[in-house]
mmCIF file of C-alpha atoms in Angstrom:
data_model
loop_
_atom_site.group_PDB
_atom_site.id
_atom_site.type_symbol
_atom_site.label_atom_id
_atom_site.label_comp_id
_atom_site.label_asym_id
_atom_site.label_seq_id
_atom_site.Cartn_x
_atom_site.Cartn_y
_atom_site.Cartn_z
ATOM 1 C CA UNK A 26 -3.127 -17.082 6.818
ATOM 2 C CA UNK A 27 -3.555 -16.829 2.934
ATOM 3 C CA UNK A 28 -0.453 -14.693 1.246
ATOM 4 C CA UNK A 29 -1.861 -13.870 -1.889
ATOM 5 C CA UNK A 30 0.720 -12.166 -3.996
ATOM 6 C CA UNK A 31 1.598 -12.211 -8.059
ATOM 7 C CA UNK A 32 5.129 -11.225 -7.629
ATOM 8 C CA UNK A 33 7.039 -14.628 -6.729
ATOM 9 C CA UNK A 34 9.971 -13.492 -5.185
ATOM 10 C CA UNK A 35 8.051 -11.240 -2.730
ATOM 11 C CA UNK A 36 6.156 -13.935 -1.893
ATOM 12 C CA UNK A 37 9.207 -16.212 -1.459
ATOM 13 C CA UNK A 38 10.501 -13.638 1.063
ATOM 14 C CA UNK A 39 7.007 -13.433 2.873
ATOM 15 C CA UNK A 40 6.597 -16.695 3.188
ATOM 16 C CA UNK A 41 10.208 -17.472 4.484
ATOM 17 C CA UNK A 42 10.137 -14.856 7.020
ATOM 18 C CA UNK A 43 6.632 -15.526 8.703
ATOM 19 C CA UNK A 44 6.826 -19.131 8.325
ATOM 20 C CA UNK A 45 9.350 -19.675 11.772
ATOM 21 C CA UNK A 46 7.467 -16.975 13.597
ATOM 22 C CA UNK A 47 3.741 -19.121 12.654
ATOM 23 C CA UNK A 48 4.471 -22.280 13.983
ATOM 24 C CA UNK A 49 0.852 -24.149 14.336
ATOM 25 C CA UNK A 50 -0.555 -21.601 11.943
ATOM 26 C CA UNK A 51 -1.581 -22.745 8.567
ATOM 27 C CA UNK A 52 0.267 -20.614 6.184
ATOM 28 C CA UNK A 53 -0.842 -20.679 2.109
ATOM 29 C CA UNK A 54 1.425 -19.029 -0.130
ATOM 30 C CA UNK A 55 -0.342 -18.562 -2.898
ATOM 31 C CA UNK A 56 1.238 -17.450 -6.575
ATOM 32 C CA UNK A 57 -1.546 -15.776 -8.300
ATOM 33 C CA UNK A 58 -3.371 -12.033 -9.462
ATOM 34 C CA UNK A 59 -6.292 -10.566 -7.833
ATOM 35 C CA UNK A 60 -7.422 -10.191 -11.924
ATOM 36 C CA UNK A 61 -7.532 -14.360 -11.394
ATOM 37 C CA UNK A 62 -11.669 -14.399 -10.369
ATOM 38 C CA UNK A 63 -12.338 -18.086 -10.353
ATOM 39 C CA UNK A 64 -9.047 -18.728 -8.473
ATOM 40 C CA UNK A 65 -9.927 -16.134 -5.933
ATOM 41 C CA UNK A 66 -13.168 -17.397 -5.292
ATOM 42 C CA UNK A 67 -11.972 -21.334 -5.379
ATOM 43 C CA UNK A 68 -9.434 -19.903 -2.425
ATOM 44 C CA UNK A 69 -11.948 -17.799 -0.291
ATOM 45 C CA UNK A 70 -14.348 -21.398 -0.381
ATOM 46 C CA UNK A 71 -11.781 -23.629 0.384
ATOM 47 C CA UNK A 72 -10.327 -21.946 3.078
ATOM 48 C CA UNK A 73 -13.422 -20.057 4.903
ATOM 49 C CA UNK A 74 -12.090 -16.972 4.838
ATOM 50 C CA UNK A 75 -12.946 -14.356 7.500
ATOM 51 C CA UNK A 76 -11.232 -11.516 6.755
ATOM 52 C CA UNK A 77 -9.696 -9.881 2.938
ATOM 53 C CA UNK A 78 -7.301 -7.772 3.558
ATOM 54 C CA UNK A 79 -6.865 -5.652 0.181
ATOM 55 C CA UNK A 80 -3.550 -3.286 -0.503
ATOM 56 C CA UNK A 81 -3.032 -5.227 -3.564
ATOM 57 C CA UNK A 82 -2.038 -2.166 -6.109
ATOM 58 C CA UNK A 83 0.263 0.023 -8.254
ATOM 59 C CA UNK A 84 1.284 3.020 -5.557
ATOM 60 C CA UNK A 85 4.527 4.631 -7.621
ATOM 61 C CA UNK A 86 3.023 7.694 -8.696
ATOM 62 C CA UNK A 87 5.670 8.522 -11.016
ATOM 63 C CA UNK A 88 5.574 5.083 -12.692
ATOM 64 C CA UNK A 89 1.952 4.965 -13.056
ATOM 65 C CA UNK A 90 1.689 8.539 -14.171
ATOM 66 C CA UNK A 91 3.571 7.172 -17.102
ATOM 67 C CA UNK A 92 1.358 4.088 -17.632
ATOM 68 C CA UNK A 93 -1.667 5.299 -17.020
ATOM 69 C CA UNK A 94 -3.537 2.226 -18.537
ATOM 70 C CA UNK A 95 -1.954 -0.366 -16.481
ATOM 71 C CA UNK A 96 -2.552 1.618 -13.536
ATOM 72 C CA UNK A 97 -6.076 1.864 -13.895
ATOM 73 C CA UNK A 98 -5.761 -2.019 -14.903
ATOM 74 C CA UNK A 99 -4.140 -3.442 -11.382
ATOM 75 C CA UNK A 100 -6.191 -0.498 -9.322
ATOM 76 C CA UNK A 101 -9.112 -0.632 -10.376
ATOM 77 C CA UNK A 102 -10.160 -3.281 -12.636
ATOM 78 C CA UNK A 103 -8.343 -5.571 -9.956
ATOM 79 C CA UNK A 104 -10.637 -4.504 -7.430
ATOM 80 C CA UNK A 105 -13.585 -4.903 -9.558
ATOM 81 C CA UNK A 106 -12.519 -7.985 -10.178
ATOM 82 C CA UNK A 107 -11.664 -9.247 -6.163
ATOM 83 C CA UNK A 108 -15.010 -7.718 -5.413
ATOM 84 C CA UNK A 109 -16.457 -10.243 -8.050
ATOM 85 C CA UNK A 110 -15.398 -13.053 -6.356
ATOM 86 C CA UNK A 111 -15.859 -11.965 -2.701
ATOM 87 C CA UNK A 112 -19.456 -11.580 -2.943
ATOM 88 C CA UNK A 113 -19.808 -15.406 -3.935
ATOM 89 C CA UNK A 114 -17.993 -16.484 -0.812
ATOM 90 C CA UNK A 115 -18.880 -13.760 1.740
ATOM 91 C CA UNK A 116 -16.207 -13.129 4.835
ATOM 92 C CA UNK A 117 -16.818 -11.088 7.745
ATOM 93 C CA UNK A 118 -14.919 -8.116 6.719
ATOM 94 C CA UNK A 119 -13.189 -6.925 3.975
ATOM 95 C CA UNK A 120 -10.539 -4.018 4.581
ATOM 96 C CA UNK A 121 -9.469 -2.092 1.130
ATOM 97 C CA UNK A 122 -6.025 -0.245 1.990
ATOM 98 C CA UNK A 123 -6.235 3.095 0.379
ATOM 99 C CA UNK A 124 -4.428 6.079 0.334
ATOM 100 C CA UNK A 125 -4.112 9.805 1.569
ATOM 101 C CA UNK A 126 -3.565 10.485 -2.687
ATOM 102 C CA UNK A 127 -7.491 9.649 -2.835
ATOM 103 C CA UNK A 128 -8.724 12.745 -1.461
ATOM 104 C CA UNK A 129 -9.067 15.262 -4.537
ATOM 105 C CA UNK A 130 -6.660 13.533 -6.561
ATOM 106 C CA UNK A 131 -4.251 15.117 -8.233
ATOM 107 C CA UNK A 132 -2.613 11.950 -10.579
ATOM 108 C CA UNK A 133 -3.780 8.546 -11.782
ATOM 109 C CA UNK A 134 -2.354 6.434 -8.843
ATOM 110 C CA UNK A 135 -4.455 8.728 -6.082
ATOM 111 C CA UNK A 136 -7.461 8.798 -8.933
ATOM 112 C CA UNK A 137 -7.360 5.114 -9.835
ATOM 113 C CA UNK A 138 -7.484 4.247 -5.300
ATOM 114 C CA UNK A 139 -10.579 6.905 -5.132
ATOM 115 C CA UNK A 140 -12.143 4.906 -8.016
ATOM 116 C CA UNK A 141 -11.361 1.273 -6.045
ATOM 117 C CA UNK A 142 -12.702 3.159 -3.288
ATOM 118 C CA UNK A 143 -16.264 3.723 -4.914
ATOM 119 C CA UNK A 144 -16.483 0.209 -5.798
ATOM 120 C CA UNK A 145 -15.914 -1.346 -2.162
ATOM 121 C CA UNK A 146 -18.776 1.257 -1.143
ATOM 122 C CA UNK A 147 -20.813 -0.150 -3.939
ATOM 123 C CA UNK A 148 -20.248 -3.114 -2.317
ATOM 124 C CA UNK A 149 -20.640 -2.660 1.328
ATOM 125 C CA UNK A 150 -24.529 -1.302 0.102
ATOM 126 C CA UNK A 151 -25.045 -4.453 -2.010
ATOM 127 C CA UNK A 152 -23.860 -6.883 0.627
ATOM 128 C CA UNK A 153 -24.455 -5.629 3.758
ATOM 129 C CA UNK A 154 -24.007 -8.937 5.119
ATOM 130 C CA UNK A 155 -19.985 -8.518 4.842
ATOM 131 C CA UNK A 156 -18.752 -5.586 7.110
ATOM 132 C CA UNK A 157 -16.706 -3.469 4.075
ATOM 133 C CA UNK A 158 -14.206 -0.463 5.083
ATOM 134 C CA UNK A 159 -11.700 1.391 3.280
ATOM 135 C CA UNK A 160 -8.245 3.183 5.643
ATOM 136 C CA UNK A 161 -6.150 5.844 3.723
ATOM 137 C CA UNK A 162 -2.965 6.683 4.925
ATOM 138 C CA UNK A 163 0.301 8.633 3.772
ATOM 139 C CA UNK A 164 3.850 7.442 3.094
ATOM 140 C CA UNK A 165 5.123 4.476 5.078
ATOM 141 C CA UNK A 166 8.785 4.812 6.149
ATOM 142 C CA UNK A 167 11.051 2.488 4.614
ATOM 143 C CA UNK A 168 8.299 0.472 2.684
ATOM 144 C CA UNK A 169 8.964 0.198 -0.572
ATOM 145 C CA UNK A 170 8.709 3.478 -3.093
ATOM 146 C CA UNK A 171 9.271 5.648 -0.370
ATOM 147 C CA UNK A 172 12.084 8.169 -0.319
ATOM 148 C CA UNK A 173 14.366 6.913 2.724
ATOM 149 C CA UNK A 174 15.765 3.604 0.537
ATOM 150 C CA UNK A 175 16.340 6.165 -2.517
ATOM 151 C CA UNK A 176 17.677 8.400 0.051
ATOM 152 C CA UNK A 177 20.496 5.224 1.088
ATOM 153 C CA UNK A 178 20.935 3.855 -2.208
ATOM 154 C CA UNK A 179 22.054 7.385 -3.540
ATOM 155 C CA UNK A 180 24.439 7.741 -0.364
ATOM 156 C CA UNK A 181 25.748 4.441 -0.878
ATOM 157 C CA UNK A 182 26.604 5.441 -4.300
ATOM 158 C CA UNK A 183 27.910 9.118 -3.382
ATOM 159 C CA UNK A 184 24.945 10.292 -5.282
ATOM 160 C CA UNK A 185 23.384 13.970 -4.865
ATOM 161 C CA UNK A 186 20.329 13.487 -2.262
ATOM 162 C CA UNK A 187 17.293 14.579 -4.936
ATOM 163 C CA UNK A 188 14.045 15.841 -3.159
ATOM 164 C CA UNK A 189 11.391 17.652 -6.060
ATOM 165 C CA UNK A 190 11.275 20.939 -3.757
ATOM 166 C CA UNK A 191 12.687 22.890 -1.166
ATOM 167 C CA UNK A 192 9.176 22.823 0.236
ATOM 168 C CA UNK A 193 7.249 19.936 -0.108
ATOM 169 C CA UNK A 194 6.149 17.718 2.805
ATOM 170 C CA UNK A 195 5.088 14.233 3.519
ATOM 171 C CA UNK A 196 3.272 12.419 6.212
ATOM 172 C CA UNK A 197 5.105 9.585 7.410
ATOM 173 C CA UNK A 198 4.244 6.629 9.883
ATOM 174 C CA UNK A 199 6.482 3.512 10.466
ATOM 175 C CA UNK A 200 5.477 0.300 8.949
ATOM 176 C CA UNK A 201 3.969 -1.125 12.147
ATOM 177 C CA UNK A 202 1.614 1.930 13.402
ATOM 178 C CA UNK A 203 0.347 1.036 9.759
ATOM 179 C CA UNK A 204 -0.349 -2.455 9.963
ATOM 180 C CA UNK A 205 -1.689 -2.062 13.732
ATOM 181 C CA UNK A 206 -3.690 0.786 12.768
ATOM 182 C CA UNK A 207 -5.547 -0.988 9.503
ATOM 183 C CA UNK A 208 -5.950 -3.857 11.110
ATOM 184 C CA UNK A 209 -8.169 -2.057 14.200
ATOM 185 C CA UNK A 210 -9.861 0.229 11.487
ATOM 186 C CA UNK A 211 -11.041 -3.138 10.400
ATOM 187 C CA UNK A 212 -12.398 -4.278 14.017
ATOM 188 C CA UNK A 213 -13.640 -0.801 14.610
ATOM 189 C CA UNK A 214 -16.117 -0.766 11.140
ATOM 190 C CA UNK A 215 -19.810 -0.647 11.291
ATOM 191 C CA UNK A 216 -19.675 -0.883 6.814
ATOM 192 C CA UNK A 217 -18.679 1.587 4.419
ATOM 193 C CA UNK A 218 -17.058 3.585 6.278
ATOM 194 C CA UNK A 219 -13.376 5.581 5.167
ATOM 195 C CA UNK A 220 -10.564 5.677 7.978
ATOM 196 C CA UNK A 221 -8.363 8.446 7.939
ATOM 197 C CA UNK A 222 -5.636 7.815 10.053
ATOM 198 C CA UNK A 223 -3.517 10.813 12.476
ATOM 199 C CA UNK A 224 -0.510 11.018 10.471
ATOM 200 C CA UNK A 225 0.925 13.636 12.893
ATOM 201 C CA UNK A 226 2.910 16.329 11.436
ATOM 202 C CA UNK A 227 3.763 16.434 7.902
ATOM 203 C CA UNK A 228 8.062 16.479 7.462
ATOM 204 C CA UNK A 229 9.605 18.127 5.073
ATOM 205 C CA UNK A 230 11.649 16.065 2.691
ATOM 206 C CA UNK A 231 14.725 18.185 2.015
ATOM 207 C CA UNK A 232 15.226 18.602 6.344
ATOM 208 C CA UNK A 233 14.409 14.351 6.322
ATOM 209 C CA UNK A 234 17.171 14.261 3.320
ATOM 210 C CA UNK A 235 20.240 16.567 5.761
ATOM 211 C CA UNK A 236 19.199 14.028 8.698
ATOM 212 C CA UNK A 237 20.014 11.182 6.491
ATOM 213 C CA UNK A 238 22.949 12.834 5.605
ATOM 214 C CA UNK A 239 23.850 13.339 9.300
ATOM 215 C CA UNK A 240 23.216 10.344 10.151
ATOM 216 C CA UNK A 241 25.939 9.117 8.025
ATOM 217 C CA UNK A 242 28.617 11.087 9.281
ATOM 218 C CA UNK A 243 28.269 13.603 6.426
ATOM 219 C CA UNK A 244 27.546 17.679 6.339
ATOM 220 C CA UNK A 245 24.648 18.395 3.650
ATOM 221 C CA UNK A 246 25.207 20.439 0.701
ATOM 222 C CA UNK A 247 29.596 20.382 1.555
ATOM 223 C CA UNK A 248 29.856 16.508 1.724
ATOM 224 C CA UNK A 249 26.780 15.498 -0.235
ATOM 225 C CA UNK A 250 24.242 17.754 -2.092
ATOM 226 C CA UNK A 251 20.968 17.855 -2.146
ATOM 227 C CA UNK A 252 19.525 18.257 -5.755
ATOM 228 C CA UNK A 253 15.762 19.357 -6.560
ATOM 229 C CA UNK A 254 14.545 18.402 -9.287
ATOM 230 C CA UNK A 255 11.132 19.668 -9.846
ATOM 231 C CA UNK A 256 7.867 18.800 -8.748
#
């Protein structure tokens, strides 16, 4: 198992907590960018890789909304470039983790993944001989970004709760129906192909922001407010 990851103290953290749980597994930490061709390529060769598992990208839309050039950089030049090396050292499969933000995009982030998107289906028609498919899916609860640690950091704080509208709703799914649900889009791919997964029922934000509250022994909006902002 190859963690591939530019960011060294994720990887540090990765690393450390999989390592007691893979005992007999070989387990590579490696320290490097997806932008890095010839070290991607010298990895995929050396350790006969089966299967890429891409999610390697910029998903804050905020932040990326305001840099735009960077964003379009890591999403979709850093595909390009995986995609470069990959079809030297062909695996089996090659899963690109997209997002729901693809489908008639309305920013850069969901723009730039629909654009990474059109590249792995230029490649699944190039190199048939690797079995290339792409899953979208919404906001993962509790992964980093995503509204429930703002939501704790600003109660630990005795911060207002902020939420951009009184209306606006999110599809959620817990980190492990997301990992167990990309990896079986992977099995389940003929090539080319775009998984949408069944995010259930959208929630709405400010009613997921009072249960938080709750949930800490507060009463919304007498004990702790909840702010909008603006979308």
């Amino acid at each position: 198992l190859i963690l591939f990851e530019q960011h060294e103290h994720t990887l540090y953290q990765i690393e450390r907590e999989l390592r007691p749980q893979l005992m007999g597994t070989g387990l590579v930490p490696s320290l490097c960018s997806i932008m890095e061709t010839t070290r991607v390529g010298k990895l995929l060769q050396q350790h006969q890789v089966e299967t890429v598992y891409h999610a390697a990208a910029y998903k804050h839309v905020p932040l990326v909304e305001m840099n735009p050039l960077e964003g379009l950089h890591n999403n979709v030049l850093g595909t390009k470039s995986l995609l470069e090396a990959v079809q030297f050292y062909l695996p089996q499969s090659f899963v690109f983790v997209s997002t729901d933000k693809a489908v008639r995009p309305t920013n850069v982030m969901g723009s730039s993944k629909r654009m990474a998107e059109l590249l792995v289906q230029d490649a699944s028609r190039r190199w048939p001989e690797c079995r290339w498919t792409m899953v979208r899916f919404g906001n993962v609860l509790d992964s980093s970004g995503s509204v429930i640690p703002l939501f704790r950091e600003q109660l630990r704080l005795g911060q207002p709760l902020t939420v951009t509208h009184p209306e606006i709703t999110r599809y959620f799914m817990s980190i492990g129906e997301a990992v167990r649900l990309v990896i079986q889009a992977g099995a389940m791919a003929q090539g080319g192909e775009v998984f949408l997964l069944d995010m259930g029922q959208p929630v709405k934000i400010a009613e997921l922001a009072r249960q938080m509250i709750e949930l800490s022994g507060y009463v919304p909006d007498r004990d702790v407010p909840i702010q909008f902002t603006g979308l």
